[in-house]
CSV table of C-alpha atoms in Angstrom, one decimal:
chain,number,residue,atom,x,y,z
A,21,UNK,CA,15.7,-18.1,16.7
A,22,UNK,CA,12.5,-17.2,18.1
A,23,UNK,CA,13.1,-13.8,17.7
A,24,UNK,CA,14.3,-13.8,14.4
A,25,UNK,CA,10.7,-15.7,13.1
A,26,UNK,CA,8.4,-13.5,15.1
A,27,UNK,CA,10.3,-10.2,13.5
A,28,UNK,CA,9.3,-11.6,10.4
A,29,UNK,CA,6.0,-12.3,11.2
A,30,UNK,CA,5.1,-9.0,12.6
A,31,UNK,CA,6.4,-7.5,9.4
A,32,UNK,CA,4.1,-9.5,7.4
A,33,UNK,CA,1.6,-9.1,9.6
A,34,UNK,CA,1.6,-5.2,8.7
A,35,UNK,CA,1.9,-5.2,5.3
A,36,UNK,CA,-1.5,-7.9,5.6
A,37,UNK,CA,-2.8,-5.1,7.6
A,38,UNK,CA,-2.1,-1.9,5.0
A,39,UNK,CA,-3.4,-3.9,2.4
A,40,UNK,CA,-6.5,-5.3,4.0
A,41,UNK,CA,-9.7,-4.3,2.0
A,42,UNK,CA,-12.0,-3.6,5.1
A,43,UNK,CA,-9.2,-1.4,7.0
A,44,UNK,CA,-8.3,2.4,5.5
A,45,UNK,CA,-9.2,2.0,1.9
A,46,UNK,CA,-6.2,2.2,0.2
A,47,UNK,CA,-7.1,-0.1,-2.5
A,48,UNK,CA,-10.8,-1.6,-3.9
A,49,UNK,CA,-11.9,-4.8,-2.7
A,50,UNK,CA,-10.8,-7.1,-5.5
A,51,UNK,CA,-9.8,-10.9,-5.6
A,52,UNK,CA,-6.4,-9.0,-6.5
A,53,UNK,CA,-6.7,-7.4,-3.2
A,54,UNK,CA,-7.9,-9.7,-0.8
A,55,UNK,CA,-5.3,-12.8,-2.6
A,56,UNK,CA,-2.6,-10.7,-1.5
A,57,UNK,CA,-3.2,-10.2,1.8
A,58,UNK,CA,-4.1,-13.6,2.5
A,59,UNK,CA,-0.9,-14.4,0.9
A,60,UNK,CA,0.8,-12.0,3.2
A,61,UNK,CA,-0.7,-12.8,6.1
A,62,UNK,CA,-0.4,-16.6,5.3
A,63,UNK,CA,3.3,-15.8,5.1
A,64,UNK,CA,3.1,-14.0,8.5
A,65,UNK,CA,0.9,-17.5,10.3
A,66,UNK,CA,4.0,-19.6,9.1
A,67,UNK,CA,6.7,-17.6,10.8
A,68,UNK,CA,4.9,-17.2,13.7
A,69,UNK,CA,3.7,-21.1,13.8
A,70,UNK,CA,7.6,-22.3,12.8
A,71,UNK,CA,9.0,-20.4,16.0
A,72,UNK,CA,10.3,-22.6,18.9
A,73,UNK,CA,8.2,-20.8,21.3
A,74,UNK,CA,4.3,-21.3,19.4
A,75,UNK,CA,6.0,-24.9,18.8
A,76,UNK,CA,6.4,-25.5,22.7
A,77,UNK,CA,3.0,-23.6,23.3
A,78,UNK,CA,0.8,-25.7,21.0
A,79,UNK,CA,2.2,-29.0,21.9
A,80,UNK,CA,1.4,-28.0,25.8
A,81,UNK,CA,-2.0,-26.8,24.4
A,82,UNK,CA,-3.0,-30.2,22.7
A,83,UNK,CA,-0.9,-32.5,25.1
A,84,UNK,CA,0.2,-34.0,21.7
A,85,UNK,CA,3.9,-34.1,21.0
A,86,UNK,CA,5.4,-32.2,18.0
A,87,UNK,CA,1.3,-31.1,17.3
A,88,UNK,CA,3.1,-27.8,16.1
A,89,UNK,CA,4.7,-29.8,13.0
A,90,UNK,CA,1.7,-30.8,11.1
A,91,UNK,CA,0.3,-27.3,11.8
A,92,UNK,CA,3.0,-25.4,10.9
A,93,UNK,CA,3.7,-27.6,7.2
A,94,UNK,CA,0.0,-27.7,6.9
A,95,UNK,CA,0.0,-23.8,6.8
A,96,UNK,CA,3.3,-23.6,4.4
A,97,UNK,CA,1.4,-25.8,2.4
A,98,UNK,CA,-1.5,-23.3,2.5
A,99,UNK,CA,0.9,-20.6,2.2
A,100,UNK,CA,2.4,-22.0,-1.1
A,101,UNK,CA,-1.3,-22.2,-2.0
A,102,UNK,CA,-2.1,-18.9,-2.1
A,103,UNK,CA,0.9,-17.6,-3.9
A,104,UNK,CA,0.3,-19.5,-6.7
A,105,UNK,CA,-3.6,-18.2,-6.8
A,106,UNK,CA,-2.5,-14.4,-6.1
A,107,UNK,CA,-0.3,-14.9,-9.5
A,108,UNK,CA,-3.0,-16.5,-10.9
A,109,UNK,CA,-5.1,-13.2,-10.1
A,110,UNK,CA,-2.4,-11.0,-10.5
A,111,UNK,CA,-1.8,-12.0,-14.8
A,112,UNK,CA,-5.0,-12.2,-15.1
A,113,UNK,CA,-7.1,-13.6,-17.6
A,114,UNK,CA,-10.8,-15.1,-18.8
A,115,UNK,CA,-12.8,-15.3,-15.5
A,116,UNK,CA,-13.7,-18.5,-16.4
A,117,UNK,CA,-10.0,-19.7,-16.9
A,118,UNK,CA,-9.1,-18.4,-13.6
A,119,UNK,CA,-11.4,-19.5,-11.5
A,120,UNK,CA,-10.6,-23.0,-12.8
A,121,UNK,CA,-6.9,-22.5,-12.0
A,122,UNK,CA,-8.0,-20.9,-8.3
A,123,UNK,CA,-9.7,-24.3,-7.9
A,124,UNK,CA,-7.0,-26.8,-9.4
A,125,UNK,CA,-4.5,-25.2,-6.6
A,126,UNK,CA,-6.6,-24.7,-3.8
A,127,UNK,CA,-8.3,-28.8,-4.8
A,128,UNK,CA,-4.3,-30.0,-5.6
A,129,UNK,CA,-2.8,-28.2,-1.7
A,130,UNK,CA,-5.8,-29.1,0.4
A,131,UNK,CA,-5.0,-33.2,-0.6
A,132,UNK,CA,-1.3,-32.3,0.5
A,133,UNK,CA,-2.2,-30.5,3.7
A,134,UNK,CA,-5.0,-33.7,4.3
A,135,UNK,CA,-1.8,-35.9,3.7
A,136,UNK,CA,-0.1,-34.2,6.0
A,137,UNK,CA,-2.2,-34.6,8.9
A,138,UNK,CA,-2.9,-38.3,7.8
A,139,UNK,CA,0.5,-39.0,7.7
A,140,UNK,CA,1.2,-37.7,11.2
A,141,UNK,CA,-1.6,-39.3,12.8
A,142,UNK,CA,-0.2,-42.8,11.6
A,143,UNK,CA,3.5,-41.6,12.9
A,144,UNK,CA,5.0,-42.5,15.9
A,145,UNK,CA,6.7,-39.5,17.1
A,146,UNK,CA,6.4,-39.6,21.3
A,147,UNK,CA,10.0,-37.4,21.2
A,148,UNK,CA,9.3,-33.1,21.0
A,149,UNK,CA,11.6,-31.6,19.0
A,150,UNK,CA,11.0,-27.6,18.6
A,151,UNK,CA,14.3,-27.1,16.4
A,152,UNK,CA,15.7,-30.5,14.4
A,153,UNK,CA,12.0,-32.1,13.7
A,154,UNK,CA,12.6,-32.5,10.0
A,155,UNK,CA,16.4,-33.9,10.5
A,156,UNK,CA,15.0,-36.1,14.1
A,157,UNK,CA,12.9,-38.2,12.4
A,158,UNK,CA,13.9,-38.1,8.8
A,159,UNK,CA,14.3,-41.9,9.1
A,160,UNK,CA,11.1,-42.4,11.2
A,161,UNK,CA,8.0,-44.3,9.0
A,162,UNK,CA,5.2,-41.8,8.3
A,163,UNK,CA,7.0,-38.5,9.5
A,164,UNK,CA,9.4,-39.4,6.5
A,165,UNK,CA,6.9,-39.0,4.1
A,166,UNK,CA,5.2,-36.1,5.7
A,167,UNK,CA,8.5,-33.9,5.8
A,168,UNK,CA,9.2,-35.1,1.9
A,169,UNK,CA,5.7,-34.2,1.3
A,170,UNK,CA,5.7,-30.2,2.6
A,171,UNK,CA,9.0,-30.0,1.1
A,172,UNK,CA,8.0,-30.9,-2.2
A,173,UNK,CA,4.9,-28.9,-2.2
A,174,UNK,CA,6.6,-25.9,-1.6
A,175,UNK,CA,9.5,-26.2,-3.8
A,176,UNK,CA,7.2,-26.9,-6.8
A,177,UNK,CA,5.3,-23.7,-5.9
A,178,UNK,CA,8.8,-22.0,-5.2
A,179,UNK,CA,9.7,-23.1,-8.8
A,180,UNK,CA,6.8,-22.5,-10.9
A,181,UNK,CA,6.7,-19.1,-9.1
A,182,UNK,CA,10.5,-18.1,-10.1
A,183,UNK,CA,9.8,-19.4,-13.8
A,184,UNK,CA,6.6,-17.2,-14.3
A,185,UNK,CA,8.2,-13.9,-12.9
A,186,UNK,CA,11.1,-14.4,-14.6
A,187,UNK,CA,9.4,-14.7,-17.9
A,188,UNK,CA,6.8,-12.2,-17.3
A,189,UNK,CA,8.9,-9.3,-15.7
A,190,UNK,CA,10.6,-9.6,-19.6
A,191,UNK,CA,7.0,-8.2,-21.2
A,192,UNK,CA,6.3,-5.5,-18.6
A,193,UNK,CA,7.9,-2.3,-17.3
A,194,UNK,CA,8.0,0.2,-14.1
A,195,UNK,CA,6.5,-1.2,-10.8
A,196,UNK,CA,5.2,-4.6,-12.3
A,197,UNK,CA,8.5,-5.4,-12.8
A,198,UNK,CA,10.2,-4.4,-10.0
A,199,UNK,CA,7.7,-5.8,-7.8
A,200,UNK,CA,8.2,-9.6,-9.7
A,201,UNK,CA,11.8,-9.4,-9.7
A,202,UNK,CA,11.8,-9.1,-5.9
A,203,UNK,CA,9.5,-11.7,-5.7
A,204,UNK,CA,11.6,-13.9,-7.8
A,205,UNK,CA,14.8,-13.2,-5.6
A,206,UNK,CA,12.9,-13.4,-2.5
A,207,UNK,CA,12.1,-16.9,-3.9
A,208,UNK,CA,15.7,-17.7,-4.9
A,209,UNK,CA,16.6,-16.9,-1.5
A,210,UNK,CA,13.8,-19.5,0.1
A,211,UNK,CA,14.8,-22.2,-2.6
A,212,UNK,CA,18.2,-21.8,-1.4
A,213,UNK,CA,18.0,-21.2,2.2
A,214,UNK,CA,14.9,-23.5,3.3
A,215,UNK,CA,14.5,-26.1,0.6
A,216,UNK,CA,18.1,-26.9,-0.7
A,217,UNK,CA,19.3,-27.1,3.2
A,218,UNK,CA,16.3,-28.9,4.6
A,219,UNK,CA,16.9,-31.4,1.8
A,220,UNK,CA,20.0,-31.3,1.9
A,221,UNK,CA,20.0,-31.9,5.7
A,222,UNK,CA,17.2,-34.7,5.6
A,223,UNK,CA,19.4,-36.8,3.1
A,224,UNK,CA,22.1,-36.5,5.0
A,225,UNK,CA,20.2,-38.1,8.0
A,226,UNK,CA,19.0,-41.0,5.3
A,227,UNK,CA,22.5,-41.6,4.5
A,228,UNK,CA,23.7,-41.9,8.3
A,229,UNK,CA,25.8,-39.2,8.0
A,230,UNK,CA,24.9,-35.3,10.5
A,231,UNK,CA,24.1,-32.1,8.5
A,232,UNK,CA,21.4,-30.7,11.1
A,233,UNK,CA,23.0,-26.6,11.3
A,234,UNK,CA,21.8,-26.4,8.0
A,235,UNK,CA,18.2,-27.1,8.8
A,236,UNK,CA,18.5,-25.2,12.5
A,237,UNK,CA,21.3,-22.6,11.6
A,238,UNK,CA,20.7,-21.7,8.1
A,239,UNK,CA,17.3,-22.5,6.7
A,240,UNK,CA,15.3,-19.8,9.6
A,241,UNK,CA,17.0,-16.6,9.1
A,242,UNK,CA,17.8,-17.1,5.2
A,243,UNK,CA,13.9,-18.0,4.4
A,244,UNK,CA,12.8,-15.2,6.9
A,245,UNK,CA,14.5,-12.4,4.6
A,246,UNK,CA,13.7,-14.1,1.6
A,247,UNK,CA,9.9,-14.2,2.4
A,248,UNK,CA,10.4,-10.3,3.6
A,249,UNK,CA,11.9,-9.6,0.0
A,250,UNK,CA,9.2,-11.9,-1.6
A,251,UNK,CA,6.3,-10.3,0.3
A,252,UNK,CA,7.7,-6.7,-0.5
A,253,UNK,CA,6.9,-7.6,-4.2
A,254,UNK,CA,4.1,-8.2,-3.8
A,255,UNK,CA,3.0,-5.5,-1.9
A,256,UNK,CA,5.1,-2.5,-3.6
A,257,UNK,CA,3.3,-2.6,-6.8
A,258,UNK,CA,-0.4,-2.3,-4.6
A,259,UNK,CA,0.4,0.1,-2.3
A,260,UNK,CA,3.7,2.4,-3.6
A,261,UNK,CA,1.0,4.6,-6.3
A,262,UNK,CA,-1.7,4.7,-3.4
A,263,UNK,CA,0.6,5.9,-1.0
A,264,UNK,CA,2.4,8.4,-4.0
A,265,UNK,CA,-1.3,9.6,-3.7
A,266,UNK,CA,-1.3,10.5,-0.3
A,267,UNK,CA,1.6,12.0,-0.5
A,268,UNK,CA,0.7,14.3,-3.4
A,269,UNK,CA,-2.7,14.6,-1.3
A,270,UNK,CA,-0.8,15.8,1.7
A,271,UNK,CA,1.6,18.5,-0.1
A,272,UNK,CA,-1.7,20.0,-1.7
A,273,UNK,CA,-3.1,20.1,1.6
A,274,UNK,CA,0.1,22.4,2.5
A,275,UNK,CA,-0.2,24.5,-0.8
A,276,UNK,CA,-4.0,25.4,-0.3
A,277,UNK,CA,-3.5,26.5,3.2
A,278,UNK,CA,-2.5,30.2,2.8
A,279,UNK,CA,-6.0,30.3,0.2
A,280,UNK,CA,-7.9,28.7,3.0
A,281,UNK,CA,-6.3,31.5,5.7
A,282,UNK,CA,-7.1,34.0,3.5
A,283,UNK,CA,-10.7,33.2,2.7
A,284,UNK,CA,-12.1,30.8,6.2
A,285,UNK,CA,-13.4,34.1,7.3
A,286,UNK,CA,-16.6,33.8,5.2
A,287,UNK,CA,-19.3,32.8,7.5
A,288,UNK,CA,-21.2,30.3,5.1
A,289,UNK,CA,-17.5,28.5,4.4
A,290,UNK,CA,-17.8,25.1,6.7
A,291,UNK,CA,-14.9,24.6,8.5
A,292,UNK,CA,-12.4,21.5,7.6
A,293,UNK,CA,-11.6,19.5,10.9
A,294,UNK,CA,-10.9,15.9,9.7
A,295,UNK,CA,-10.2,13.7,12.6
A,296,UNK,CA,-6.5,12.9,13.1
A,297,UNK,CA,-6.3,9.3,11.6
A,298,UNK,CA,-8.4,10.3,8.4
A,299,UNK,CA,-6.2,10.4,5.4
A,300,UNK,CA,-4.7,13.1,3.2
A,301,UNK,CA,-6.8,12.4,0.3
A,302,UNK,CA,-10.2,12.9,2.5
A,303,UNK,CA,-8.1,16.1,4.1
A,304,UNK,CA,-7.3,17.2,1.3
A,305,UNK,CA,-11.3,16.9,-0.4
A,306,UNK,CA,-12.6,18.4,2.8
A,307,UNK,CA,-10.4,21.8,2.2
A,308,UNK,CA,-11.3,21.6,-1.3
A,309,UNK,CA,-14.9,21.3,-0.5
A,310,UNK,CA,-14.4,24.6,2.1
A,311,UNK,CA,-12.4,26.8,-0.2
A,312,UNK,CA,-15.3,26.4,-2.9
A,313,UNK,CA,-18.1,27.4,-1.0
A,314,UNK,CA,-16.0,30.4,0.2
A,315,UNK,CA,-15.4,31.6,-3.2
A,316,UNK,CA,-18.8,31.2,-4.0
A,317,UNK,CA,-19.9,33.6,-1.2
A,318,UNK,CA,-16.3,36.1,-2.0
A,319,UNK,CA,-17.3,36.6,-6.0
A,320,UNK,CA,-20.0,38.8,-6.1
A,321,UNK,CA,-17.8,40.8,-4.1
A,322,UNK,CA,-14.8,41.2,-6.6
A,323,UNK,CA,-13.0,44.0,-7.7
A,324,UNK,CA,-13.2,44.0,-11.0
A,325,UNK,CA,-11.3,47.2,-11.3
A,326,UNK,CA,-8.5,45.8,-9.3
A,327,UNK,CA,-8.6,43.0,-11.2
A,328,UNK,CA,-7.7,44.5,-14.7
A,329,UNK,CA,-5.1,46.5,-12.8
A,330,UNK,CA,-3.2,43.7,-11.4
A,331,UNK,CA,-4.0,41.8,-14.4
A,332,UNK,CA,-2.2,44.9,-17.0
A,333,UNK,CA,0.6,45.1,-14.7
A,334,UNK,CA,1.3,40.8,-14.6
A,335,UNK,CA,1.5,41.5,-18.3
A,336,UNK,CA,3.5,44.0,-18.5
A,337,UNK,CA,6.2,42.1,-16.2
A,338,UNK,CA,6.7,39.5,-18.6
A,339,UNK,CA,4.0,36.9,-16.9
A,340,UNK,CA,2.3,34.4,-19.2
A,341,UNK,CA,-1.3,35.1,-20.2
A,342,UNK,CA,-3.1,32.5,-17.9
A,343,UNK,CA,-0.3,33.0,-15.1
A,344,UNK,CA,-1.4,37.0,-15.4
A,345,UNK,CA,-5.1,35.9,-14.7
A,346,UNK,CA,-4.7,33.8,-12.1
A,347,UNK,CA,-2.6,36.3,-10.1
A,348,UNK,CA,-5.4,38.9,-11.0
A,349,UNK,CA,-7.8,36.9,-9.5
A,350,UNK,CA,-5.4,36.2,-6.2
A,351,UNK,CA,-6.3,39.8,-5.4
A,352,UNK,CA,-9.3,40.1,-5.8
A,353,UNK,CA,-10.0,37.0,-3.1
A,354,UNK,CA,-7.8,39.0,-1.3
A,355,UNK,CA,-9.4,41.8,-1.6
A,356,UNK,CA,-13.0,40.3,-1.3
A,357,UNK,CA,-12.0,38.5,1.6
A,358,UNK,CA,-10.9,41.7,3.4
A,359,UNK,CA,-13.9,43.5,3.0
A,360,UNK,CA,-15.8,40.2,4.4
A,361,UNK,CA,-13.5,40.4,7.1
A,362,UNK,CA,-14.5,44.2,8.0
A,363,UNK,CA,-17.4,44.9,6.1
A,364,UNK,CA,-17.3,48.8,4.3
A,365,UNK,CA,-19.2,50.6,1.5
A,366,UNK,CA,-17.8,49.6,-2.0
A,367,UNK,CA,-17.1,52.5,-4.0
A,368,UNK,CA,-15.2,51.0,-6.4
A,369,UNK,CA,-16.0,48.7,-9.9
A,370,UNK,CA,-17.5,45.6,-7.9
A,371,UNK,CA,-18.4,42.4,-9.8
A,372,UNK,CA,-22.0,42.7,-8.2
A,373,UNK,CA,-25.4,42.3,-10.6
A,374,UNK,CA,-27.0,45.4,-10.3
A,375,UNK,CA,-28.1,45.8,-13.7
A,376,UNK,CA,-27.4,42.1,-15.5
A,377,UNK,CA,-24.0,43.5,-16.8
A,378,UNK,CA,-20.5,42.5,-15.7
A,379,UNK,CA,-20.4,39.8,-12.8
A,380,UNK,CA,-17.3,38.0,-12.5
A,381,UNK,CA,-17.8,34.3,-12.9
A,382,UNK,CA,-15.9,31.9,-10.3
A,383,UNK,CA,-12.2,31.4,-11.1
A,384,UNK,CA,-11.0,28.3,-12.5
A,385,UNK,CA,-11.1,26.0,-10.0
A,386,UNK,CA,-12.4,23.5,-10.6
A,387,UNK,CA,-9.6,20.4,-9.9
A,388,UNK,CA,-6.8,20.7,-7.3
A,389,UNK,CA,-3.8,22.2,-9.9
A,390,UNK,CA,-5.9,25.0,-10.0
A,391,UNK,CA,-7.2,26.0,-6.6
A,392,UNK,CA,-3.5,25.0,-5.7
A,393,UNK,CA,-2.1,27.9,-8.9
A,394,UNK,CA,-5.0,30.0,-7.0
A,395,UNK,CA,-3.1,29.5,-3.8
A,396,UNK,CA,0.8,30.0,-4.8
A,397,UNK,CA,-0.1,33.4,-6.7
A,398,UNK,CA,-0.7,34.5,-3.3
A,399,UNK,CA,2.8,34.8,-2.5
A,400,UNK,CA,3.5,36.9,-6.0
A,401,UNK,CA,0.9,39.7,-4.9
A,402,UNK,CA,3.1,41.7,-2.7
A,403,UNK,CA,4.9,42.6,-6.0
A,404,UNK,CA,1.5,43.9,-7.2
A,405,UNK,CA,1.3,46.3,-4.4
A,406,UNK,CA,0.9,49.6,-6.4
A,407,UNK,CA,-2.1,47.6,-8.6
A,408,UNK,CA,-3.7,46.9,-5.4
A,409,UNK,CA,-4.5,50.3,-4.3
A,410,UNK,CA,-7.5,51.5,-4.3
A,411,UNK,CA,-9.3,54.9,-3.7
A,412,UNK,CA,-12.4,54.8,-1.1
């Protein structure tokens, strides 16, 4: 069983860890941002409390037995807390208005955790139980109340949770909703598989009768996947566009390399060597950054001559006006970063101010699409061959 909790904790633990605001930034730092991972990692402290193992480890630790059970239902009870406030934050609303529903959860779960310790200080409970706790002294003054009390507080935070997705993933449309309806199945499963068996299991114990392999069969690896499915929808609609991003980032990155091979020759053109864990998106503004200063340095240079040459013959093969230009343009970078790359005289019409007439201005590249249109034309010149000749 052990096993089973802790693989669910380190999973939440990761997710905490992708989406945390002061780690690779993914995401701004916004109560939207930080709720969710403490929800997440909340989720990942109450696996990783609730194992057998931490159980038997924190009740050696404190020398109290069955310390481990307050702890780990005061931290559901914390967890259930900050699901409700990360909807709060998620919807929305007047400041105002949410900060006073922040403060009614956070006021209303920190009386049940207090309760909770309260309760289990007044208990007599000199027995450890690591697996049947709930079911072992169901009947036992104090704990009873204690165990009815956790349970409560997180079905009515399972329930209000499952209501408000249900109704709101009705209104809204692509990731939103996706992301609430696997939160409100994640939540069907833990309202299932942890509260209806616990209870289910407790009452059986009030009414003298033995139903404990729901509580230690059923209720761990049920709530463990539901929690992974409810977590997940919480964290798809956060991370899924930044990391669409990255990967967009990463195949321009691919697309502007043959530009970048063709032009990195110019001296004054800084060289791009991100370090290996920074992200596409800086990667990707670092080549960008690069290619740009080399054109800069490569335009003076250009063949204007060659230019309307290639430019004629694009036209003449059926290519699109602004398709025609930008291939144009392809060789003469090509052509300008040769000559940089073995300097020569230039006999032909070069794009140089000599006399204020006829300098080329920079091509138009002035977002990614473009330097990335820039780059792909590349491939087209060798059909241009002809075009590119040139007499010296």
């Amino acid at each position: 069983m052990s096993l089973v909790v802790y693989v669910a904790a380190a999973v939440l633990a990761t997710a905490a860890l992708l989406l945390v605001p002061a780690g690779p930034r993914l995401l701004p730092r916004t109560p939207l941002t930080t709720s969710t991972c403490v929800a997440v990692a909340l989720g990942a402290c109450c696996f990783a409390c609730s194992a057998p193992a931490t159980l038997a480890a924190v009740n050696e630790l404190t020398g109290v037995p069955n310390f481990g059970a307050p702890l780990t239902y005061s931290t559901i009870s914390a967890y259930s807390a900050s699901l409700l406030v990360l909807l709060i934050n998620w919807r929305g609303g007047p400041p105002g208005e949410v900060r006073r529903m922040v403060s009614r959860i956070i006021a209303a779960y920190g009386l049940l955790i207090v309760a909770i310790i309260v309760l289990f200080a007044l208990a007599d409970a000199p027995v450890e139980r690591l697996r049947d706790l709930d079911t072992y002294y169901a009947r036992t003054p104090y704990m009873r109340e204690m165990i009815s009390l956790y349970l409560i507080g997180h079905a009515v935070c399972a329930v209000i949770m499952i209501v408000v997705c249900l109704r709101w993933s009705r209104t809204v449309g692509g990731l939103l909703r996706t992301g609430l309806r696997l939160i409100m199945w994640g939540l069907v499963l833990d309202v299932a598989g942890f509260e209806l068996t616990k209870i289910t299991a407790v009452a059986a114990r009030w009414a003298g009768g033995d139903l404990d392999w729901l509580s230690t069969s059923v209720a761990p690896p049920v709530v463990s996947l539901g929690a992974l499915v409810c977590s997940l929808g919480f964290v798809l609609p956060r991370l899924l566009p930044a990391a669409r991003g990255h990967w967009d980032s990463a195949k321009d990155c691919r697309e502007l390399r043959p530009l970048w091979e063709e032009v990195k020759a110019v001296t004054t053109a800084p060289k791009p060597s991100p370090a290996w864990w920074q992200l596409p998106k800086s990667r990707l503004q670092m080549l960008e950054l690069a290619i740009h200063d080399a054109l800069l340095q490569l335009v003076p240079a250009f063949d204007l001559g060659l230019g309307r040459r290639v430019l004629a013959c694009a036209t003449s093969r059926g290519h699109a006006p602004d398709e025609a230009r930008v291939i144009s343009e392809a060789a003469m970078v090509v052509g300008a970063a040769e000559e940089a790359r073995s300097p020569a005289p230039v006999p032909h019409d070069a794009g140089v101010e000599r006399d204020g007439r006829d300098r080329y201005p920079l091509p138009a590249t002035s977002g990614t699409k473009e330097l990335v249109r820039l780059a792909q034309a590349l491939a087209l010149l060798p059909h241009f061959h002809e075009s590119r000749a040139t007499v010296r």
